[in-house]
N, CA, C and O atoms as a GROMACS GRO file, in nm:
protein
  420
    1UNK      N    1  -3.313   3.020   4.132
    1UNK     CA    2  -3.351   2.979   3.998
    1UNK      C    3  -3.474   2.888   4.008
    1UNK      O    4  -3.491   2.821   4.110
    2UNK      N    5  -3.561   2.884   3.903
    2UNK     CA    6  -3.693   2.848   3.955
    2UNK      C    7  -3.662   2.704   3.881
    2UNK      O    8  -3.578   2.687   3.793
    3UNK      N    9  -3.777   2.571   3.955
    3UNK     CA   10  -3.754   2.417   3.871
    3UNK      C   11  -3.733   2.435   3.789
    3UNK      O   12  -3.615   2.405   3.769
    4UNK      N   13  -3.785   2.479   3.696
    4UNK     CA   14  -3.823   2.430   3.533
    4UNK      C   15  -3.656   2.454   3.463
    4UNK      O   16  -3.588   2.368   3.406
    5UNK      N   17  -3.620   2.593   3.489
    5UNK     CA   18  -3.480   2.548   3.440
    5UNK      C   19  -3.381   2.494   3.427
    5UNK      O   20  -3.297   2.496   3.337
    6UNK      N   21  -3.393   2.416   3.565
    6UNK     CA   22  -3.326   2.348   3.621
    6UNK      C   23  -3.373   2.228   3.498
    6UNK      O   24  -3.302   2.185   3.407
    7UNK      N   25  -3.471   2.203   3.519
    7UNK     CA   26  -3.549   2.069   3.432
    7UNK      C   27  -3.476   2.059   3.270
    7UNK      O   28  -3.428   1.969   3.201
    8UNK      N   29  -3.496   2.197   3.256
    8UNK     CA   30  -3.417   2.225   3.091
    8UNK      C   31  -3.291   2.220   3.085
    8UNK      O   32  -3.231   2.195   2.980
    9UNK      N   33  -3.222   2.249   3.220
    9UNK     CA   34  -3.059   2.184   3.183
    9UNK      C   35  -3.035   2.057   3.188
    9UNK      O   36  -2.955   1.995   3.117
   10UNK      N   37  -3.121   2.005   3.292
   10UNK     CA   38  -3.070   1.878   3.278
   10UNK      C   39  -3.116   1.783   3.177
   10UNK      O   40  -3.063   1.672   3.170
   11UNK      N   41  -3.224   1.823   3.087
   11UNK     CA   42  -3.289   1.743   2.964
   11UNK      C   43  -3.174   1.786   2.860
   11UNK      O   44  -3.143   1.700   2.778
   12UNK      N   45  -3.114   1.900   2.855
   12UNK     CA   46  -3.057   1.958   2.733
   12UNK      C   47  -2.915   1.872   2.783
   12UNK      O   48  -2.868   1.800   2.695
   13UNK      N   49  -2.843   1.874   2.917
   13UNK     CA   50  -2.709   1.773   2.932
   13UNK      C   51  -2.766   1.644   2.883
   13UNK      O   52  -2.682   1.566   2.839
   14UNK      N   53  -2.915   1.598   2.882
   14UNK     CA   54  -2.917   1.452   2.855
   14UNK      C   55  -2.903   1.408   2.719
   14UNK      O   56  -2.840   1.317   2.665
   15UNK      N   57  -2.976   1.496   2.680
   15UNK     CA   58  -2.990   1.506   2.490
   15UNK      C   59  -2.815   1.546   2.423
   15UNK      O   60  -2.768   1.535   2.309
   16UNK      N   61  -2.764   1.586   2.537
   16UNK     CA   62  -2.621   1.610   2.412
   16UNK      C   63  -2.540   1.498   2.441
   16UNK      O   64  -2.457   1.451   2.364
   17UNK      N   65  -2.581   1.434   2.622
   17UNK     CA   66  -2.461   1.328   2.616
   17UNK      C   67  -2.569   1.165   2.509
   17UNK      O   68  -2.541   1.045   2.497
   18UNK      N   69  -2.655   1.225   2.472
   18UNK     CA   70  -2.697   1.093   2.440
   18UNK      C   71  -2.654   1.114   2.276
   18UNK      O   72  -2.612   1.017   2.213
   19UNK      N   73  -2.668   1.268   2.205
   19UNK     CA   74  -2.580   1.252   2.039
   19UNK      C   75  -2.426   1.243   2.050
   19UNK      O   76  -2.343   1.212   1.965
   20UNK      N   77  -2.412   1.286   2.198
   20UNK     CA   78  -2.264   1.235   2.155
   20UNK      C   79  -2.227   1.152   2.192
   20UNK      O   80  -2.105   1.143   2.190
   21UNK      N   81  -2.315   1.024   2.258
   21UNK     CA   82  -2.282   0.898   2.198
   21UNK      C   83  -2.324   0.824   2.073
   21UNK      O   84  -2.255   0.730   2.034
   22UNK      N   85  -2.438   0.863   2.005
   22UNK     CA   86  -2.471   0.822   1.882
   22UNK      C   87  -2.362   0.890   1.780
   22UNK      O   88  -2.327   0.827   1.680
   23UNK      N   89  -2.314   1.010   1.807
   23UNK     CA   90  -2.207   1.019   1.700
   23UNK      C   91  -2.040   0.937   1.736
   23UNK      O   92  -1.949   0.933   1.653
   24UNK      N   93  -2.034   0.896   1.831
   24UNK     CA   94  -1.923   0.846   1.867
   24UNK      C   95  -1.943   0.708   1.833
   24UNK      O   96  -1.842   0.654   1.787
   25UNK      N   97  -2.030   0.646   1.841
   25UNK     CA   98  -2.096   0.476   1.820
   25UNK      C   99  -2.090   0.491   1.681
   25UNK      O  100  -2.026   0.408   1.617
   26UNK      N  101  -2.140   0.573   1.631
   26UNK     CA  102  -2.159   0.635   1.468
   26UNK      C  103  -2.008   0.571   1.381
   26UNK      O  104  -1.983   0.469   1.316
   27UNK      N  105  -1.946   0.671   1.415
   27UNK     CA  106  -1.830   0.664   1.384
   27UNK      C  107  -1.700   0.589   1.418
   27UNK      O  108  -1.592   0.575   1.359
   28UNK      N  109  -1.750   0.546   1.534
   28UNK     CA  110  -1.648   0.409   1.574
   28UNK      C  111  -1.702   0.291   1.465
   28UNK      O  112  -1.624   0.207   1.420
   29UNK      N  113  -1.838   0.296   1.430
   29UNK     CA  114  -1.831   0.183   1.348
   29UNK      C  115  -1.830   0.200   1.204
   29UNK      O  116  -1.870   0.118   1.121
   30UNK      N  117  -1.763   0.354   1.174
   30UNK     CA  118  -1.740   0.359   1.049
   30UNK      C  119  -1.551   0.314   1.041
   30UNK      O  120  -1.487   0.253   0.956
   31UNK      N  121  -1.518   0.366   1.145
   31UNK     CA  122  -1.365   0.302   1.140
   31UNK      C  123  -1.338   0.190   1.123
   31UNK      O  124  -1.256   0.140   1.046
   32UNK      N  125  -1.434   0.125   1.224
   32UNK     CA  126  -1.382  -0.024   1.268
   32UNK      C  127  -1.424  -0.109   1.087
   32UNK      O  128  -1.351  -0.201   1.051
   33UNK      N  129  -1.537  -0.065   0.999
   33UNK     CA  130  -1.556  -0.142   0.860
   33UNK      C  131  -1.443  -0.081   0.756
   33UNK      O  132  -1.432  -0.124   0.642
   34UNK      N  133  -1.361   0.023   0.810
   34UNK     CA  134  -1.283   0.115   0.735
   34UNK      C  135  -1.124   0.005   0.790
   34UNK      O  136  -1.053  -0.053   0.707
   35UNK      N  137  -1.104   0.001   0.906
   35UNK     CA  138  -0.999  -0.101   0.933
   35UNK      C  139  -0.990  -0.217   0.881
   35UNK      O  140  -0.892  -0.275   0.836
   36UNK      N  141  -1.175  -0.274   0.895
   36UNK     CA  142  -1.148  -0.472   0.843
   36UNK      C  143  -1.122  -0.466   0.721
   36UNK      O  144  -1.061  -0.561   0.672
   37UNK      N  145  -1.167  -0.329   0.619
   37UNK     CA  146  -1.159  -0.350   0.473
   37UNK      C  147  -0.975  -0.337   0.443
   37UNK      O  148  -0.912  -0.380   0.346
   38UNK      N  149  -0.936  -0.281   0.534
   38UNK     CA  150  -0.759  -0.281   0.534
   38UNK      C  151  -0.709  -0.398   0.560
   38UNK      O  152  -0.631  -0.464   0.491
   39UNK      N  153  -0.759  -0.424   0.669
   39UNK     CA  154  -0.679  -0.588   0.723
   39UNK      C  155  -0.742  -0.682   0.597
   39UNK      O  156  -0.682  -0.788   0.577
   40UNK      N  157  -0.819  -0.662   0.539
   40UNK     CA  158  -0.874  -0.825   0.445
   40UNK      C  159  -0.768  -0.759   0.323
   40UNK      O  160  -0.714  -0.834   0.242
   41UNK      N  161  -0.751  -0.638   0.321
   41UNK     CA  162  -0.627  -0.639   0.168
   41UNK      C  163  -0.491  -0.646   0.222
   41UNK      O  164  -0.395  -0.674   0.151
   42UNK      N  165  -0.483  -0.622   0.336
   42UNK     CA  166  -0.310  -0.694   0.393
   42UNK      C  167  -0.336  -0.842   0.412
   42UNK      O  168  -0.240  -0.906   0.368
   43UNK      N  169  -0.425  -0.917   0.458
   43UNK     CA  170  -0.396  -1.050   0.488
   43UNK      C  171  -0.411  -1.107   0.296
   43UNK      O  172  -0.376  -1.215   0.248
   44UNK      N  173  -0.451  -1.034   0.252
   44UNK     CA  174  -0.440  -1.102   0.134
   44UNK      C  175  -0.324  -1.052   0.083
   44UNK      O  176  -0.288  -1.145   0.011
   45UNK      N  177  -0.254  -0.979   0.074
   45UNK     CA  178  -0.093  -0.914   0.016
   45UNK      C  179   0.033  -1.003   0.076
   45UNK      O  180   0.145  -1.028   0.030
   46UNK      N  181  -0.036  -1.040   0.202
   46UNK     CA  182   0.028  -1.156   0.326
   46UNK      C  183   0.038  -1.278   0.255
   46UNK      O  184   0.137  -1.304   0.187
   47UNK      N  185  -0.080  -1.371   0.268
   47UNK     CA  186  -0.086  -1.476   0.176
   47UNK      C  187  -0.040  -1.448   0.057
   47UNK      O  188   0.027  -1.546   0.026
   48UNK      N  189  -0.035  -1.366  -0.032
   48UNK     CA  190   0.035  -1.386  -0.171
   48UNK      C  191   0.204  -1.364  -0.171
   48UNK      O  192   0.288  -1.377  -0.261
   49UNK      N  193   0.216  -1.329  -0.037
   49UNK     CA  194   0.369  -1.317   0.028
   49UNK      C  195   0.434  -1.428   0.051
   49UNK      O  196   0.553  -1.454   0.028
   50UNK      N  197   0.309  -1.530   0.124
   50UNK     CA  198   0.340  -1.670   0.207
   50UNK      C  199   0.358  -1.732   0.076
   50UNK      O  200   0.423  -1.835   0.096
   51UNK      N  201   0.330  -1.717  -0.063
   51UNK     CA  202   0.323  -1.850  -0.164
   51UNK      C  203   0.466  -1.849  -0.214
   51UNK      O  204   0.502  -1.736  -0.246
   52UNK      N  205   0.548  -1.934  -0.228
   52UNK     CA  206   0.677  -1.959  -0.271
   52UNK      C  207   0.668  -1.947  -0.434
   52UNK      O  208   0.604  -2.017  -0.512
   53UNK      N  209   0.782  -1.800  -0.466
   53UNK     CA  210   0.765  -1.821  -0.603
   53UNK      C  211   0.798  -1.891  -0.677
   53UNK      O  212   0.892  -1.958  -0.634
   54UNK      N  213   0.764  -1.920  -0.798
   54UNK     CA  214   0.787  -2.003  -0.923
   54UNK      C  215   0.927  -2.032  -0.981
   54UNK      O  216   0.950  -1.963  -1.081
   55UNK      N  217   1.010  -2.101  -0.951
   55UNK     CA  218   1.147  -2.100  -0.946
   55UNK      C  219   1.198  -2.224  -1.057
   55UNK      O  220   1.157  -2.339  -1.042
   56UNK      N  221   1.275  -2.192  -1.148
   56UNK     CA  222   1.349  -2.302  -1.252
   56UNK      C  223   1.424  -2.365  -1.207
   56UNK      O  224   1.495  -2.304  -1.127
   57UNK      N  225   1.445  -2.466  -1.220
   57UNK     CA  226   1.510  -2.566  -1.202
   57UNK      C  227   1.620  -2.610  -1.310
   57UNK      O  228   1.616  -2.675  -1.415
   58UNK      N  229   1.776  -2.506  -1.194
   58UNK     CA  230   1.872  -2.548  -1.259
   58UNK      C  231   1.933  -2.614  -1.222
   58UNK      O  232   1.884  -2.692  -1.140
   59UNK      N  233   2.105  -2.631  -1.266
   59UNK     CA  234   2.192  -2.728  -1.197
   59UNK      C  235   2.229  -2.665  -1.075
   59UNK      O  236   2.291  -2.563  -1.044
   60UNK      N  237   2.176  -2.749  -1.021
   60UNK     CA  238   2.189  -2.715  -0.838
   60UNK      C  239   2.376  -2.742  -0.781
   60UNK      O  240   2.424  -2.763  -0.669
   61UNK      N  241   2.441  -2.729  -0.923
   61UNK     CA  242   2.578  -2.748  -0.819
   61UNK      C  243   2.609  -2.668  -0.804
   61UNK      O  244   2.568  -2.576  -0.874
   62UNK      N  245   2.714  -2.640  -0.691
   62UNK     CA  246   2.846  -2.495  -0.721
   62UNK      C  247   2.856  -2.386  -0.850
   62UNK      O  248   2.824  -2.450  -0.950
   63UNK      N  249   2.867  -2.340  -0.862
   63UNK     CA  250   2.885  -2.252  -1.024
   63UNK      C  251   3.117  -2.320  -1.017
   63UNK      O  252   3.181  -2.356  -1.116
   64UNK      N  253   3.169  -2.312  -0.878
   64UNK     CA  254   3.299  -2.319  -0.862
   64UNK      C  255   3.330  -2.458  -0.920
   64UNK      O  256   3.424  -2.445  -0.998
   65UNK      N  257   3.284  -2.601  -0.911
   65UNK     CA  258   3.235  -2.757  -0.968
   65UNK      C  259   3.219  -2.770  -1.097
   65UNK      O  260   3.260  -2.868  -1.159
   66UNK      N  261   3.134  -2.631  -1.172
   66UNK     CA  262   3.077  -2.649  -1.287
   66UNK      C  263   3.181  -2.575  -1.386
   66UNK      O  264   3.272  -2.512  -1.332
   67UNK      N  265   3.174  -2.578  -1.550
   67UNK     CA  266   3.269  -2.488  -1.615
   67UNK      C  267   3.260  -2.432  -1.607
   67UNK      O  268   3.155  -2.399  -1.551
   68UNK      N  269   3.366  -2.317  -1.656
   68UNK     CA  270   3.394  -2.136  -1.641
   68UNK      C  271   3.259  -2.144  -1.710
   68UNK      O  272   3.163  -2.136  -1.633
   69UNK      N  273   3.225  -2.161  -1.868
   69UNK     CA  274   3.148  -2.122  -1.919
   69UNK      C  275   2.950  -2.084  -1.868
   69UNK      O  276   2.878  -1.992  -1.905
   70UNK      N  277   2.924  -2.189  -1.782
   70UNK     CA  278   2.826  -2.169  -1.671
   70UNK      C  279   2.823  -2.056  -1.583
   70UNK      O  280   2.726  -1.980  -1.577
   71UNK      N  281   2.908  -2.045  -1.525
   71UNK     CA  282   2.936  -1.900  -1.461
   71UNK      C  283   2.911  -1.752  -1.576
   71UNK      O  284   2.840  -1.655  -1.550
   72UNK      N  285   2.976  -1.769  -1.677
   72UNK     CA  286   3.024  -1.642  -1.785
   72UNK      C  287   2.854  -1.629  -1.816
   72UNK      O  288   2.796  -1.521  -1.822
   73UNK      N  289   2.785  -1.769  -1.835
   73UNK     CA  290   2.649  -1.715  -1.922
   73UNK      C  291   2.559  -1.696  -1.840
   73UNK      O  292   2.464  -1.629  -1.879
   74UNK      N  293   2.558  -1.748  -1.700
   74UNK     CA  294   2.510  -1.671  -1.591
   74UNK      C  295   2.518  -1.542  -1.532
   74UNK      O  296   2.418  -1.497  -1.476
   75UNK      N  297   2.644  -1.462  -1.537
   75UNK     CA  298   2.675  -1.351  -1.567
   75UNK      C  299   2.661  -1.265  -1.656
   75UNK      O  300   2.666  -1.148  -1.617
   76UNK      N  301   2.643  -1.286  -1.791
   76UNK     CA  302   2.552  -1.263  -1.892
   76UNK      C  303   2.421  -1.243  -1.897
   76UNK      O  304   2.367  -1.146  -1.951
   77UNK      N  305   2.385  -1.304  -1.860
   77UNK     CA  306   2.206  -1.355  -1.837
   77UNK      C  307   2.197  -1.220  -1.722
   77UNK      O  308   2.099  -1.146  -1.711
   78UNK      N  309   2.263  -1.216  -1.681
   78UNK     CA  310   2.199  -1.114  -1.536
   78UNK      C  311   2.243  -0.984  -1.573
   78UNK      O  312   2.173  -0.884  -1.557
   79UNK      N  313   2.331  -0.984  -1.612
   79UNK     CA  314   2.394  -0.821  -1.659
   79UNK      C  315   2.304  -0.791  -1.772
   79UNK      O  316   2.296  -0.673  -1.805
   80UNK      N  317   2.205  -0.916  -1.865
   80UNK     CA  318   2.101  -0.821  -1.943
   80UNK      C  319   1.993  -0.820  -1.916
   80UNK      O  320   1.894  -0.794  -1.984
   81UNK      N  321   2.006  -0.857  -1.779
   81UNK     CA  322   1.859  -0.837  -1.745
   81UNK      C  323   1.855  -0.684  -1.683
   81UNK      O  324   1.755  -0.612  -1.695
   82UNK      N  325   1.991  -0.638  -1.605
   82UNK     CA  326   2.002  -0.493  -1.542
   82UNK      C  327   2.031  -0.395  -1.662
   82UNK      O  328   2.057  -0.278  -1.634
   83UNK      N  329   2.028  -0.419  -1.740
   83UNK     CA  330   2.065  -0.307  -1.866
   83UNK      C  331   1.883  -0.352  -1.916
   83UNK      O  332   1.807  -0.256  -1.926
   84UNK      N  333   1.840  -0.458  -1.936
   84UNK     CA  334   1.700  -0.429  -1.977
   84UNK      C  335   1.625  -0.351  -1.844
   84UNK      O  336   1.594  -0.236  -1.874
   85UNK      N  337   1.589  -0.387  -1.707
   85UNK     CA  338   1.607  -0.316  -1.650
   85UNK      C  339   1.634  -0.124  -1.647
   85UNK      O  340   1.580  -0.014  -1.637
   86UNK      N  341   1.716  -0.171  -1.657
   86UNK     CA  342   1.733   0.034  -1.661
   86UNK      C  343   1.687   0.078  -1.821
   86UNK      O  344   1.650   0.195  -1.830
   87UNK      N  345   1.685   0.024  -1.905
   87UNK     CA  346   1.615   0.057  -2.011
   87UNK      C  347   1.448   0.073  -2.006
   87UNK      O  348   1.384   0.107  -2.106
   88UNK      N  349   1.393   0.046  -1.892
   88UNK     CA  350   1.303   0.063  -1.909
   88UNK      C  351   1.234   0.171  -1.820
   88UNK      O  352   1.121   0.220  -1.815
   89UNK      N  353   1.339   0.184  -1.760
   89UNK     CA  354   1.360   0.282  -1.642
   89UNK      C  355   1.362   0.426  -1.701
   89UNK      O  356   1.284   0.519  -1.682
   90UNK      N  357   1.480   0.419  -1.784
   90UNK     CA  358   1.496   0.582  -1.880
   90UNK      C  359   1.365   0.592  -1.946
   90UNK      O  360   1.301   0.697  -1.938
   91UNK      N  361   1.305   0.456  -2.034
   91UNK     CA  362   1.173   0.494  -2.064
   91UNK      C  363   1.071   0.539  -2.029
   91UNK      O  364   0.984   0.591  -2.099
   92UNK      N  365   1.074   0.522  -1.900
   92UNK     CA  366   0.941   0.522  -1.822
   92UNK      C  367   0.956   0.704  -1.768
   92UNK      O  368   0.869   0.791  -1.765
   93UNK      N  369   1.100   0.710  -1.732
   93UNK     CA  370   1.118   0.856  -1.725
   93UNK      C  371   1.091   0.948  -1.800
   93UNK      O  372   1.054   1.060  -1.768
   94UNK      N  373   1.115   0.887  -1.954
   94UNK     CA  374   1.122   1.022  -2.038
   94UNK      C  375   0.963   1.020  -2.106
   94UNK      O  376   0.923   1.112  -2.178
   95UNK      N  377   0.893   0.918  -2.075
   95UNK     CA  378   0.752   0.910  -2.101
   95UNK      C  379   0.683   1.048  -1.990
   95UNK      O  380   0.611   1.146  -2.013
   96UNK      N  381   0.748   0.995  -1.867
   96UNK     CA  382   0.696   1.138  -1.730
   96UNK      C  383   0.710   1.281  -1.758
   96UNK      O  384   0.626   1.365  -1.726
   97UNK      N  385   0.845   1.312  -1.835
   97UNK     CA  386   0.881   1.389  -1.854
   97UNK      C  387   0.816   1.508  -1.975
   97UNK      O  388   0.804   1.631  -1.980
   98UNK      N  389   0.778   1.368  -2.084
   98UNK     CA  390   0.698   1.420  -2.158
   98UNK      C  391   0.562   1.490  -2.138
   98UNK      O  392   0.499   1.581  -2.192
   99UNK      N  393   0.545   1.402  -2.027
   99UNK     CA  394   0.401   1.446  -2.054
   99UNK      C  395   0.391   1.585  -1.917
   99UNK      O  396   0.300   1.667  -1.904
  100UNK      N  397   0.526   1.568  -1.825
  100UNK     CA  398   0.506   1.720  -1.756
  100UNK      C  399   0.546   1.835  -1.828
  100UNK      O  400   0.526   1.955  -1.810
  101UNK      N  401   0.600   1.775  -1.906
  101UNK     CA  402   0.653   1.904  -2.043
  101UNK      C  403   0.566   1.973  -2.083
  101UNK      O  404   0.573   2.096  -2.078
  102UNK      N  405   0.478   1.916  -2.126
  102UNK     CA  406   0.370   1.954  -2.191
  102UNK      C  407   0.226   1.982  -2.133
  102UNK      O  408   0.119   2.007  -2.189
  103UNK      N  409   0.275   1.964  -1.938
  103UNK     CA  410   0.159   2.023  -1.888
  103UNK      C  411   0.062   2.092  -1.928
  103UNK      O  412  -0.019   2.056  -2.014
  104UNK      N  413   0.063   2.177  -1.879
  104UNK     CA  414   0.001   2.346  -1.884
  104UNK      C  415  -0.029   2.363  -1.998
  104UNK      O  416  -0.134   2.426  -2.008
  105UNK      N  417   0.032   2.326  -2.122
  105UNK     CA  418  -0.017   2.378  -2.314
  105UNK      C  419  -0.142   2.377  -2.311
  105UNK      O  420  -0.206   2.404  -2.412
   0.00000   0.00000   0.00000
């Protein structure tokens, strides 16, 4: 085989290992701005994790110390919050429903 081809393989191995490091450099640093933009919205989902929520201030005794009636309207209080709860739940369903109903029309 005469020089010169020789010359052309080895310019043509140089030229591909050199785009395929510009496409690999390329794209490693499209990941790596594609990762930090992930990690800066988890460390912020993090911190809003770390903040202690907003909590009322009730009677910090026993509910067992305190009257029946404390207990009953505490039990109250929570049983309408799970019926508001699921009320909004069926709503939200039959809003979905509606509107796959009526897909395709």
């Amino acid at each position: 085989m005469p020089w010169w081809i020789w010359l052309m393989l080895v310019l043509f191995m140089l030229a591909v290992l050199i785009a395929g490091g510009a496409y690999a450099c390329i794209h490693g640093y499209q990941a790596f701005k594609n990762v930090a933009k992930v990690g800066g919205r988890a460390s912020k989902r993090f911190e809003a994790m770390s903040k202690p929520l907003p909590q009322v201030e009730e009677d910090a005794a026993p509910f067992f110390t305190r009257p029946l009636k404390d207990a009953m309207d505490h039990y109250a209080d929570a049983h309408a919050e799970v019926i508001r709860r699921q009320g909004e739940k069926r709503t939200r369903h039959a809003q979905q429903w509606a509107v796959w109903k009526h897909f395709n029309d």
